[in-house]
């Protein structure tokens, strides 16, 4: 009976997630068609509906769908940098998704993943560029920095009962401005490379801080795909997802965290220290987001730009869509992170003079909006299915 | 032909999985007080919500003055001059009394509210019917009795002449109940018709002209009150003979289990203390009952005893150890069980399965845990054991999500969980609220069995009948203090009422003597 | 220097106040509106586009039409929040967050489209505009038209909330929707009203933020957290119009420090990086929220979807 219930609920979750994705993609395609049509009409030359659609497909939508496979067609990937950078994006997305999802499971909305990610990036890069530590130590630092930044809103929630959403948002901005100040240091920071107006590349300053890849002798397909910037980071992230799944579902700690999440008052009644659990849950969520930043910036694929980063890292907010799409299930998050990385890689490959790459963001924004209420439909639907098999109870439900 | 002002004919209303009203007919005469009797969950509130336009019936028809009407929302009901006082008052706490009365029936001039005119009308009504209220006080600051008067004024302000009162006496002292009945009779004399929902037989006999009975959603019948008896009514309500007394052996108090000295608990609502220096003992093998009107500090006292709230002064000794500042877990492990007042807020993690809820107080014990992992199989078999012992019914057994269970079965699950812990002290707060007679009987039996096995029981209840039948000793609380201690054998409900309303109090130091002399010392 | 400080304080103060008043209407009706940030972005975008189109018209026409359009754009965008959270009973915080993320993406898509020349899309979401019609000099202080709009809307908000039938009913829905419904108040309608008013005010607020101080705006930056600050202002202002006005003024002092730091001699001497000043309003809001947390009087029913027939 357990299996049947779980199976059906899982199925509904999956189906509703797929529906959200399909509606989001359909909307994206419609926007592409509109852009394609308006570009044709402004040229003032005769055109057909077929041309409008084929441009929207060939120069736009197909490239989103192809993602990292864009310049490969559907052929077997060989040494595509694009594909490797798509894989490189999966790890941070997955970690931010896990961060938000883990907090959801414990009844908290961690909108602060962006700030924790920022702090994680600082922790990792500071250890790499200033302290010259090896990659694993830098990763630990990113975990630590993220955890602290997550724990603070948890502390305010537990002891002052301030909504974690508000504090997390404030700490996002405080973290961003703080980290940028430290990394830039009026242009005099050790971490700042004035020539490129970015933080130094790891290769130039401390190559040991780069997360190892699986290049090997480069002979097999596996070796080719997992060559830097695609590193073992994605495997670390997947391992973390599995550990989280076990912790949440099989352990006493997970039982307590979820009890707090479902009902703070009932958890308190049962003698669970709900204040400690809130802080702990936010610290873990922060650690996950921080690790995400470490797993991204320690691949060396991109450098932090403390002068241009006036907006919060999108990764933290993408984590929200990744988590929602997966209904906060750690295993599901792996797949939603892959999906998100895929369309985010595809978006900028659209023909720039025709289609803004942000259409990919519109798609994922739409998906979160739909997810916000699709899950409720799913629950209602599931409840209806189960009610049919319900035995009479003799009493009327109050 | 009878002069029916309202007729509800063959009303059927189903909710998912439940037929709340099944072909129910109710006819209300002009100028009568008509009682609607039924157990919790019999469908009384649903029927009244249909009349008031909060629910739409699946089938059946409603007639006003012989003409069919369709009541789609409370506005329609109001237009037909139907008014309702809900069991849980529908008042906005942070609004003034006046704002609450005019809400939904505002008069305006140039778009602005005409409050002066409204105030005059309210004061006039208040004087005429003896319903004293302070129009500028915030609802959160006034007594429950005054809140009820505000609710009644809301109906009068709208010129309603069909008044529905849903369980109006649940929150009142016996004396206040008498006053309310007098007001009801006054309304009836003026030609207003009153529908009065209750499950208390005494009140029906005292005030109503006729009585209709519902049972499990079905209409059982209507009787003239003067031609019936309490026994007949209760048979109609429950469907079998019910004994009004609880069988129990005489109490044999043992050692002191709980000793409370000068306990003071601050209030969350106002700057005064909710509990003011209260002292009492509870012994093994006795049931001590905290009686009083809701909001006189009993709940706060219990929360402080169980550790959910902090005491600001005083001392709690449990089995000889000071636990005043102990965390909740420590109290539980020392043998304190707690059936909480609010089963949804505290008693259950509603989104957990029944099996996870059954182990809520024990999941960390070696029986259910190893190396940080939960032994789910053990949890499952333990839940199955409790479910069969306490007859907890649900659709999917241990896998049922607690939220999907009926209130009675949720309560039985909590009672089972709390009694199956070799407990030394059971703190039970309103353990039978909202349950039907069958469930009430079984929970009473379990509590008495625990007491006979030597458990100390501290029971808090707002139902005086329950207080009188279960307890071995009664402590009455008024405004945060214990104002009297009584032997239930030697005190009447009316006397308790005087103490509950603050009209009388014993000298606390002589309280135990008073109890010995029959508790009538200062009455 | 004082004139400059006053200029920026009033500028940001009005923006924060308008948006916080918007949030107040929404939350007083029972809907948490965390989408204010996104609503501001949309209002700013449409306001700017309309202003560009209206160049050459009389100043009065420019101002009134573009402000109205900014408000209506915000209102239309808030409709998405209302629909999700009132009809579909979505989690209000998640729905609002989705709209925030979506708003920046939509704004960039549209801004790039607006910037396109001859069917070729621009790669920049930076829009240029002129604010001449919106700014006046009074007694040496540069003030913009939003000062007057803001004060008018503050007074109207106060009257609507406390002196009218609408206000009474709206507040009842945020505190105890079941009670409101039992006396015939249309709870869903009131909540729609609250959210849509907040969209209108938020849209104007977004426009008021970017327009009068600067002549280009890059929509890549969204609205730089102003919507979230406005939420803090609303909480600090205890959901009350007059207190919100005072709270907005308090916060705007911190916010304007970044703009005047260079021209105030003793601040300039400190040579603090601009980021420190940017951080200040956020730190101030944390401090203020901590201090006021004990006596917070949030509407009791906010965030809880209303289901008819629930007891």
Tab-separated table of C-alpha atoms in Angstrom, chain A residues 18 22 24-25 30 62 68 72 93 97 113 118 128 150 166 176 203 256 265 276 290 298 306 319 332 346 351:
chain	number	residue	atom	x	y	z
A	18	UNK	CA	6.446	17.964	-17.137
A	22	UNK	CA	5.873	22.087	-21.602
A	24	UNK	CA	6.879	27.203	-20.280
A	25	UNK	CA	8.521	25.984	-23.477
A	30	UNK	CA	5.323	31.826	-29.028
A	62	UNK	CA	15.945	24.448	-31.769
A	68	UNK	CA	25.190	22.122	-25.131
A	72	UNK	CA	27.224	19.060	-32.603
A	93	UNK	CA	22.551	24.680	-10.192
A	97	UNK	CA	18.442	23.678	-5.998
A	113	UNK	CA	20.774	31.116	-1.816
A	118	UNK	CA	28.182	34.848	-3.245
A	128	UNK	CA	42.615	29.845	-3.627
A	150	UNK	CA	22.674	30.901	5.876
A	166	UNK	CA	12.989	39.250	4.402
A	176	UNK	CA	26.980	41.030	-2.555
A	203	UNK	CA	45.503	28.977	-13.693
A	256	UNK	CA	13.128	16.039	13.353
A	265	UNK	CA	4.453	23.839	17.267
A	276	UNK	CA	18.265	24.876	17.014
A	290	UNK	CA	28.117	27.962	-0.837
A	298	UNK	CA	37.011	26.460	-8.787
A	306	UNK	CA	33.428	42.618	-8.533
A	319	UNK	CA	18.009	27.268	-7.538
A	332	UNK	CA	14.471	14.879	-8.716
A	346	UNK	CA	21.048	27.011	-25.320
A	351	UNK	CA	20.647	34.346	-33.193
